[in-house]
Coordinates of C-alpha atoms in Angstrom, one line a residue:
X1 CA 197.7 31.8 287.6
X2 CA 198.1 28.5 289.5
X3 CA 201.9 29.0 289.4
X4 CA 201.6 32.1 291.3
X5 CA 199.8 30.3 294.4
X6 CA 202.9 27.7 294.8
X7 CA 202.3 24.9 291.9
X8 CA 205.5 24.9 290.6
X9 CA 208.8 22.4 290.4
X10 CA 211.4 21.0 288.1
X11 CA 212.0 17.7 286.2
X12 CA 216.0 16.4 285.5
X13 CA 215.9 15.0 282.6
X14 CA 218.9 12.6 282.3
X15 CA 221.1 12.1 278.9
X16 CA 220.7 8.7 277.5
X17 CA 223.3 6.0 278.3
X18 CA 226.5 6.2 276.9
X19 CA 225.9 9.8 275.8
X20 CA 228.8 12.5 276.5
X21 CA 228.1 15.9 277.1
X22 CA 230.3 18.5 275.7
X23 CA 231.3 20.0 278.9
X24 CA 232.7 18.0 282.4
X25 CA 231.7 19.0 286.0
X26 CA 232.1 17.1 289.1
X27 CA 228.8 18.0 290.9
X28 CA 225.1 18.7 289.4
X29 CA 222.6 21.1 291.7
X30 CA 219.0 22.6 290.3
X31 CA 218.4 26.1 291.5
X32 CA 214.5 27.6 291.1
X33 CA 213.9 31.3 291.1
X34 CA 211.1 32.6 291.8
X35 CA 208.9 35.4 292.9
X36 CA 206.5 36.0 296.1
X37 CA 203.1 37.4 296.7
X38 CA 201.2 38.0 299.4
X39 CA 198.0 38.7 298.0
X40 CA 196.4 35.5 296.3
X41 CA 195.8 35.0 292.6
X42 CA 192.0 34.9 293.7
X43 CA 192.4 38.8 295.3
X44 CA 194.7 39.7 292.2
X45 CA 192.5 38.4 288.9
X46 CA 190.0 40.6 291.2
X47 CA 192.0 43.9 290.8
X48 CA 193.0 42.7 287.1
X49 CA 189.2 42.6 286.2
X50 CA 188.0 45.9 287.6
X51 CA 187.4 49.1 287.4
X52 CA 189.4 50.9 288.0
X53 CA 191.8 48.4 287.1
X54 CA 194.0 47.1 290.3
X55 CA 197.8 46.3 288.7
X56 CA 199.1 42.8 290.9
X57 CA 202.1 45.0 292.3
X58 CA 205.7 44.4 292.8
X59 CA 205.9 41.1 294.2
X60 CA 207.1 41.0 298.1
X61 CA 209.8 38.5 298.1
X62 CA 212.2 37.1 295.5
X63 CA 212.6 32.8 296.6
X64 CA 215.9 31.3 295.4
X65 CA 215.2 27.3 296.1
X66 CA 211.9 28.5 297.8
X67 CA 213.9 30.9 300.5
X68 CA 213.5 34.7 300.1
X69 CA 213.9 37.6 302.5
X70 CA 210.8 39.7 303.3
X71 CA 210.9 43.5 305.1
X72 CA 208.8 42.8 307.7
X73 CA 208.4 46.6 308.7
X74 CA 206.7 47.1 305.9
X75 CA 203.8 45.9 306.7
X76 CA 201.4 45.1 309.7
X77 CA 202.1 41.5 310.6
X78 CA 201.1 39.3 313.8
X79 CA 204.8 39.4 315.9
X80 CA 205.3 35.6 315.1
X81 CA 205.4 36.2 311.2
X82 CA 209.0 37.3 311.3
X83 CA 211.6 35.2 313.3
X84 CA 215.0 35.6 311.8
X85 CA 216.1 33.2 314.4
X86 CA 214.3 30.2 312.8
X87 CA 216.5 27.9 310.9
X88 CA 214.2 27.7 308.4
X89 CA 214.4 31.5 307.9
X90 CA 218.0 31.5 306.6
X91 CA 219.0 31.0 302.8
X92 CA 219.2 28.6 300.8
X93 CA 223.2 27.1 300.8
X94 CA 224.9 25.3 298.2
X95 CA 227.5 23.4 300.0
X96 CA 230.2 22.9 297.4
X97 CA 233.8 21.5 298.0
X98 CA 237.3 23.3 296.9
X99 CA 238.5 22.8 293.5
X100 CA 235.4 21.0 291.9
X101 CA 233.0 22.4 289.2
X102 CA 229.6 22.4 289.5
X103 CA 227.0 21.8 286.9
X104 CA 223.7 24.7 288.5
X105 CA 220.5 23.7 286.5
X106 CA 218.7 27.2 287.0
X107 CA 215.5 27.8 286.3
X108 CA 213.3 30.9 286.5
X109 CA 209.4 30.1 287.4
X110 CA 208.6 34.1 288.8
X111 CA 204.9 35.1 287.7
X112 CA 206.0 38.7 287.0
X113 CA 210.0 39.5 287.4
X114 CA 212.7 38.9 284.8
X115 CA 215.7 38.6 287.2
X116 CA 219.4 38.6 286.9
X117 CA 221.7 35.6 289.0
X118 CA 224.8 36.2 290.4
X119 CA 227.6 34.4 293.0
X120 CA 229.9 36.5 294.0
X121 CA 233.2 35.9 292.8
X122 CA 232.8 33.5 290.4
X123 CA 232.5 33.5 287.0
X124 CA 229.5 31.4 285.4
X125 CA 229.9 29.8 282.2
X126 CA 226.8 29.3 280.4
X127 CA 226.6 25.5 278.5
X128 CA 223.0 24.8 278.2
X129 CA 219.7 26.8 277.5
X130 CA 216.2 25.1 277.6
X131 CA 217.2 21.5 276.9
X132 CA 220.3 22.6 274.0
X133 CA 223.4 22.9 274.3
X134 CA 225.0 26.4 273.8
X135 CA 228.6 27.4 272.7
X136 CA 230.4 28.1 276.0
X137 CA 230.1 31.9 276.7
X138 CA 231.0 33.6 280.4
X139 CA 228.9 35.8 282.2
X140 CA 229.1 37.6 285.6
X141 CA 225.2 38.1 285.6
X142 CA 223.0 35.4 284.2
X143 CA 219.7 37.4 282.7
X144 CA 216.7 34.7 282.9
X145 CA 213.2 35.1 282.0
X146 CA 210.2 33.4 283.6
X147 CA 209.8 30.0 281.5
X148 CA 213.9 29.7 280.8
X149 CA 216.2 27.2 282.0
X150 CA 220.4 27.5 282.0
X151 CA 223.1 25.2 282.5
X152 CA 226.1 27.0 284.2
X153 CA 229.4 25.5 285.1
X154 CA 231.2 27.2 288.1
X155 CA 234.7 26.4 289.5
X156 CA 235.4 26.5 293.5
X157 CA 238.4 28.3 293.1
X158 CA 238.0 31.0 295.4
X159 CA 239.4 31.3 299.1
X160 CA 237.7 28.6 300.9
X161 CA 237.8 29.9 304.3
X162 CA 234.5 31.8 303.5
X163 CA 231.3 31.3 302.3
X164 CA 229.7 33.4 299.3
X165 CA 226.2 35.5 298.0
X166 CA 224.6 33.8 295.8
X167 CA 222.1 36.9 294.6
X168 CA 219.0 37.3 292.2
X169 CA 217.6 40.9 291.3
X170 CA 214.9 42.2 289.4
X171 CA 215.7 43.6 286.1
X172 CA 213.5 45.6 283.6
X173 CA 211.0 46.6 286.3
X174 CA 211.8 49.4 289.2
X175 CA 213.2 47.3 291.9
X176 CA 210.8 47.8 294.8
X177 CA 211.3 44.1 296.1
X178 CA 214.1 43.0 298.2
X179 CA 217.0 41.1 296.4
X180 CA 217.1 37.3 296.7
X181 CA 219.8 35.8 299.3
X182 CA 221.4 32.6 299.5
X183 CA 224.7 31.0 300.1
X184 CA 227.9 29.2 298.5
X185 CA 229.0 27.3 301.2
X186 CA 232.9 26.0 300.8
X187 CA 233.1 23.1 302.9
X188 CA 233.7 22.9 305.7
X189 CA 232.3 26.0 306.5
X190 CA 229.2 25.9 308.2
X191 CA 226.0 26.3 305.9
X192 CA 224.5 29.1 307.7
X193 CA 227.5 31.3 308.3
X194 CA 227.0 34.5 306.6
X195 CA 230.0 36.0 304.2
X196 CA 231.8 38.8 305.4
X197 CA 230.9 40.9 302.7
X198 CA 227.8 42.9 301.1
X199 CA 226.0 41.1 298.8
X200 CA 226.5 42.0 295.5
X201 CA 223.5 44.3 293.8
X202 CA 223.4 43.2 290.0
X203 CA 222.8 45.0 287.3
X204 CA 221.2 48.0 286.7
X205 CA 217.4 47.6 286.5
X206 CA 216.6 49.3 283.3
X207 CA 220.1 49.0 281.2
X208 CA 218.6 47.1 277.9
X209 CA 221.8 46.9 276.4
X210 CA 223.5 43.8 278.5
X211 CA 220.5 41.7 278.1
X212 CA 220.2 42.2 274.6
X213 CA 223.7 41.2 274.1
X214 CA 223.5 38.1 276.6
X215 CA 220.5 37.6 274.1
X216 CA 222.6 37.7 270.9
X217 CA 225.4 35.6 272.4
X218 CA 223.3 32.2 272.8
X219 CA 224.4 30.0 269.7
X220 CA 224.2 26.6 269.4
X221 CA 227.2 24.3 270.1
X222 CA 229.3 23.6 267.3
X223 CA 228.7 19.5 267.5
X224 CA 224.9 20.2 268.1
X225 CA 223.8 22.4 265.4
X226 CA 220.3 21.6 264.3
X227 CA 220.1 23.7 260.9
X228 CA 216.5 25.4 260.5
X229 CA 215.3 25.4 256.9
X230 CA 216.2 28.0 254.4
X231 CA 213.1 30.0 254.4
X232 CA 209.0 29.5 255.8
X233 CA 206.1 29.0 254.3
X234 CA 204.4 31.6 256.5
X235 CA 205.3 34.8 258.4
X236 CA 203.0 36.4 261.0
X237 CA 204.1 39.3 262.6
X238 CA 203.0 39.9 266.6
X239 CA 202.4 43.2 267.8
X240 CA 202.4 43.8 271.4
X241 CA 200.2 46.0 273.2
X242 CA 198.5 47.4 276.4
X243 CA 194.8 48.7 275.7
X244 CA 191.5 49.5 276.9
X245 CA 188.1 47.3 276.2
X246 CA 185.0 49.1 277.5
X247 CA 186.9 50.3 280.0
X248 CA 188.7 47.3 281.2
X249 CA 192.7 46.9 280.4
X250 CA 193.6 44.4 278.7
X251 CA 197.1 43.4 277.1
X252 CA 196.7 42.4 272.9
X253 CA 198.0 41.0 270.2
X254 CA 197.5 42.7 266.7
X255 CA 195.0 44.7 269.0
X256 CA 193.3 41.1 270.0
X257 CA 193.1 40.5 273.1
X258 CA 193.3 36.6 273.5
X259 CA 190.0 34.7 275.4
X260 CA 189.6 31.3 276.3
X261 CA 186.3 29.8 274.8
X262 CA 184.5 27.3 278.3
X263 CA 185.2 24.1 275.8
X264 CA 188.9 23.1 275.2
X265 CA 190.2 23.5 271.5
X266 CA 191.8 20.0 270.8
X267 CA 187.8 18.8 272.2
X268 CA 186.2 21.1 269.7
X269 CA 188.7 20.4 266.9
X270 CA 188.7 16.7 266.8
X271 CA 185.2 16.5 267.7
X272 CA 184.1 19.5 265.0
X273 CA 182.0 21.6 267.7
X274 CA 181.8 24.2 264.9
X275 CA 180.2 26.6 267.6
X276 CA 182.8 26.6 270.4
X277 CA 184.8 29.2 269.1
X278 CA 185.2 32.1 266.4
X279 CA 186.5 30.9 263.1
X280 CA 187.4 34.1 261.6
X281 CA 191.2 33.9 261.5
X282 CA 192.9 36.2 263.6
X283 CA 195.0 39.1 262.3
X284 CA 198.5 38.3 260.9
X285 CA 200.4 41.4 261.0
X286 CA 199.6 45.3 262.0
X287 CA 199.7 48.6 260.3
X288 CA 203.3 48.8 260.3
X289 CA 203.7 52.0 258.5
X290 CA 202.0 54.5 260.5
X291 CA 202.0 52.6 263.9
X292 CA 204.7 54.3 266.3
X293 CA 206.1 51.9 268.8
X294 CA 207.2 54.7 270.4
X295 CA 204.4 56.1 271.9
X296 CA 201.1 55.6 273.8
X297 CA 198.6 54.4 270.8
X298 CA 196.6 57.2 269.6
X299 CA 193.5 54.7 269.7
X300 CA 194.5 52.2 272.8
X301 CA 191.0 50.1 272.1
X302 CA 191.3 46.9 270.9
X303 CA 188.8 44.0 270.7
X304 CA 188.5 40.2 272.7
X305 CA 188.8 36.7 270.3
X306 CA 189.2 33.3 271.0
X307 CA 189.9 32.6 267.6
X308 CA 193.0 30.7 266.7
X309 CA 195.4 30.5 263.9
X310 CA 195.7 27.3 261.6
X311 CA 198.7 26.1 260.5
X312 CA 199.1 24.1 257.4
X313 CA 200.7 20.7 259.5
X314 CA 204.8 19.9 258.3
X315 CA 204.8 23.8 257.4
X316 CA 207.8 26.3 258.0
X317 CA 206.6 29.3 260.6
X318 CA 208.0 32.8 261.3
X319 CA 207.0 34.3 264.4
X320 CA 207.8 38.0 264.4
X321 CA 207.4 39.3 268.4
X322 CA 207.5 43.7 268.1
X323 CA 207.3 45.5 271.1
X324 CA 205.9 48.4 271.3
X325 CA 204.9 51.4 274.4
X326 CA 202.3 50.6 276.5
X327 CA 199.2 52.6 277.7
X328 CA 202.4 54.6 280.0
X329 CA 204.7 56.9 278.2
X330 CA 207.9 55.9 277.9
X331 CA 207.8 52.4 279.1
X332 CA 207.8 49.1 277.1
X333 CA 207.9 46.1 279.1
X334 CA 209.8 42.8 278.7
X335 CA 207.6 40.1 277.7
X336 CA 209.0 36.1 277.5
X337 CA 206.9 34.2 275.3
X338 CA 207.1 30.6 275.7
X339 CA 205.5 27.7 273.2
X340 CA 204.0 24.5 273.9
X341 CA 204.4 21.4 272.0
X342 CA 207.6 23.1 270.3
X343 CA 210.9 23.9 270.1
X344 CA 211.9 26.9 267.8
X345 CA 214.8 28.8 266.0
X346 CA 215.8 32.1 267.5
X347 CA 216.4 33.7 264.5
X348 CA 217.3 37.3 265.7
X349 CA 216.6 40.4 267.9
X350 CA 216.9 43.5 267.0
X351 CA 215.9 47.2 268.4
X352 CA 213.3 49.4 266.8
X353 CA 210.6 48.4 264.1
X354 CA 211.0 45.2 262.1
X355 CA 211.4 45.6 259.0
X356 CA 209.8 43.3 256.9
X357 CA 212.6 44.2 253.4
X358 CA 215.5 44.0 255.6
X359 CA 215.7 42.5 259.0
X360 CA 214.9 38.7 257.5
X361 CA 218.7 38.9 255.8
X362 CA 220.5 39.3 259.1
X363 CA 219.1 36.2 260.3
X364 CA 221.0 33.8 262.1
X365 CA 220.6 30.3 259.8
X366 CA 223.9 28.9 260.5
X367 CA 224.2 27.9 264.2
X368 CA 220.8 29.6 265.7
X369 CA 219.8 28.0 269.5
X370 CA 216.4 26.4 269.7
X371 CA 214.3 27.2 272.9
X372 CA 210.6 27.0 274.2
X373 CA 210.8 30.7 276.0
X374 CA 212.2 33.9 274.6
X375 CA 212.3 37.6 275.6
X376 CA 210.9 40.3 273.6
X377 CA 212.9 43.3 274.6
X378 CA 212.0 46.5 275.2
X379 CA 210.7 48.9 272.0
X380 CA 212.8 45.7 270.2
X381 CA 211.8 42.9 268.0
X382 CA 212.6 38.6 268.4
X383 CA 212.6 36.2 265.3
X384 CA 211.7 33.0 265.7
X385 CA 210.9 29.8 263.2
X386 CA 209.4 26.3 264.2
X387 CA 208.2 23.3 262.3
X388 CA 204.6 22.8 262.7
X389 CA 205.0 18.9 263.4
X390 CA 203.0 18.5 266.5
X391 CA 199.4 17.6 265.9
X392 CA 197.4 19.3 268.0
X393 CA 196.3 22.7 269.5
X394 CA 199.4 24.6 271.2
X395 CA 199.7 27.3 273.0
X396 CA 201.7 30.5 272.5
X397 CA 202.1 32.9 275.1
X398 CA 203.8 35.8 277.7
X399 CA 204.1 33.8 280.5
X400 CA 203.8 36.6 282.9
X401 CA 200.9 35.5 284.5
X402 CA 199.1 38.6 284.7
X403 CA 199.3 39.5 281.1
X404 CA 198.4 36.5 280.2
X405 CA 195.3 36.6 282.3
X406 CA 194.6 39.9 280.6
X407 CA 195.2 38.2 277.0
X408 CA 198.5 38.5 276.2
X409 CA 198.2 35.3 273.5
X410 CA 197.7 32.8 270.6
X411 CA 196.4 29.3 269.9
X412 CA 198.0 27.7 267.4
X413 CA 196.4 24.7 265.3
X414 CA 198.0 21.8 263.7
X415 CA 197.1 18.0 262.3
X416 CA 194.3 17.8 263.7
X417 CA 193.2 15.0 261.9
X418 CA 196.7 13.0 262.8
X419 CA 195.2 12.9 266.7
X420 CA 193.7 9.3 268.1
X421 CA 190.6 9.3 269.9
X422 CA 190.6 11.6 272.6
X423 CA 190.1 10.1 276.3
X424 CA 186.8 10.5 278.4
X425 CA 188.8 11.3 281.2
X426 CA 189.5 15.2 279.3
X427 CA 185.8 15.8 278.9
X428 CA 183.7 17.7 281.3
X429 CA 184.0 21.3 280.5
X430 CA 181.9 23.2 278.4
X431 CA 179.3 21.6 275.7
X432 CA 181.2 18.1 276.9
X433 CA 179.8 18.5 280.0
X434 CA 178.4 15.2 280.9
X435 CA 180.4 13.3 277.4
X436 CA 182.1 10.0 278.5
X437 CA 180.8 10.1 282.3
X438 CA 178.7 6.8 283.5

């Protein structure tokens, strides 16, 4: 949960020389979102590992570029907490000149929130997604998940006498935090000089329906296609859940909730420490027929592993993500699962149950974007298919960082035996305590 506490950034990665992009802007700015808590990830892994269990909370500020707004009524704070006066309490500013088009690399790091990004006024066309480059689609209100990265191109095309909001909300979650602030500034305006209107307030929170179709709009660009094979070698199917182990809750998958063994996988792998970790293989798909997604689990117990699934190395994989209710009626939760090591096919969404028969034939083959990080939607289902050409142990995960604290994820296993000698400088941990030291 080190993300939580502040250890978080961004790396450009530049195009090689001579390269052209598909799209032309003038101007290129990075914009990270983020989330704020008050409490530290020491105080809530506390409350997570309790009983009764202690749920992190609504976080208390949401940062654009680090800058957030905070109601300091709220709470009891020392009177030199809050000074709206400081310069370094206004918002972040974009200062952007009339009739250029900016390239906004924007990027979502929040530990809990999925958020939606809007600038009022302007129209943000969407050109890149984790690394790929998308077929051109415009939006008003970008949806992004903790893990994903956009390209948008915006045009400064509006009256350039003012300034603008530049707004983030939280989406698929009640909105108890405050909506993140910060400024387009048309030069020569001054950066700090508020616009004259309201800021806009986003979407509404719990309205599935536009994400899912932001969702199914993402295709790759025509010049960029990178077609996925035909069909896989192997399918697994992963079941989402909330649930209760002796007492403590726990988020599972396939009702296994995910532990990390004290000696790191590629360690015990390569060097065969048979006894780091369980070698039962983990389950690959759930009762499908008389499991109802729909409702609180009529048996919400499920069990701890920190076994991991081996993949055959070159192999074709399906990952099937299905949501399902949690341990609270009525509510499924958006979960964005992100995978080392890897990019993958985005095969599909889709709402309801997957269906095993049917669902695989309205995949997208043709022009499908890859990514690292995808949503599972609400009571819904994501597709996904990678090549298993990275030797090594990956990774797979929500990357809310309280559910995956609370085990919400997979290791996945690949050519091993393709990986050099491992460094001395990685031991330490575990039975390598002491391995490689002087």
């Amino acid at each position: 949960m080190q993300r939580e506490s502040g250890l978080y950034g961004s790396i450009h990665v530049s195009v090689p020389d001579n390269f052209t992009e598909p799209f032309a802007y003038d101007y290129d700015r990075s914009i990270i979102l983020t989330d704020w808590f008050h409490k530290s990830t020491y105080e809530q892994a506390t409350g997570l590992s309790s009983i009764p269990f202690v749920w992190v909370g609504e976080p208390q500020s949401l940062l654009i570029q680090g800058k957030g707004k905070f109601n300091c009524s709220s709470a009891s704070l020392t009177a030199d907490t809050c000074n709206t006066s400081n310069p370094e309490c206004s918002p972040y500013a974009i200062t952007i000149i009339p009739g250029k088009t900016y390239r906004l690399r924007v990027a979502s790091l929040t530990a809990l929130s999925a958020l939606s990004f809007q600038i009022e006024g302007h129209n943000m066309t969407v050109v890149e997604a984790d690394g790929h480059y998308v077929e051109p689609f415009v939006v008003k209100n970008l949806f992004i998940y903790s893990g994903e990265t956009y390209s948008v191109l915006i045009k400064a095309d509006q009256d350039p006498s003012r300034n603008y909001w530049m707004t983030t909300n939280v989406v698929g979650r009640p909105p108890n935090t405050t909506q993140g602030l910060g400024f387009l500034n048309y030069y020569p305006n001054h950066p700090r000089r508020s616009p004259p209107t309201v800021p806009p307030t986003g979407p509404i929170w719990n309205h599935t329906a536009p994400r899912l179709a932001q969702s199914l709009a993402i295709k790759a660009h025509h010049d960029f296609v990178v077609t996925p094979p035909t069909t896989s070698d192997r399918a697994i199917v992963f079941l989402n859940t909330q649930n209760r182990i002796n007492g403590y809750v726990h988020w599972s998958v396939n009702n296994v909730s995910f532990t990390l063994p004290n000696t790191p996988y590629l360690i015990a792998l390569k060097n065969k420490l048979h006894d780091v970790f369980n070698h039962t293989s983990p389950p690959e798909g759930y009762d499908s027929v008389n499991y109802d997604i729909y409702n609180v689990s009529k048996n919400p117990n499920a069990t701890t592993s920190n076994a991991i699934y081996r993949l055959g190395f070159n192999t074709t994989v399906d990952i099937i993500l299905q949501n399902a209710n949690t341990m609270t009626v009525n509510n499924s939760e958006t979960h964005p699962w992100h995978l080392h090591g890897h990019d993958f096919w985005v095969l599909g969404y889709g709402d309801g149950k997957f269906d095993m028969n049917k669902d695989p034939k309205k995949y997208n083959l043709v022009n499908p974007i890859r990514k690292n990080t995808v949503p599972l939607h609400p009571y819904g289902w994501t597709a996904l298919r990678f090549k298993a050409d990275n030797p090594g142990a990956w990774l797979f995960h929500c990357h809310i960082e309280a559910h995956f604290y609370m085990g919400m994820g997979v290791v996945f296993e690949e050519g091993i035996d393709k990986v050099g000698k491992l460094p001395s400088s990685i031991m330490g941990c575990g039975e390598t305590r002491g391995v490689g030291r002087p």
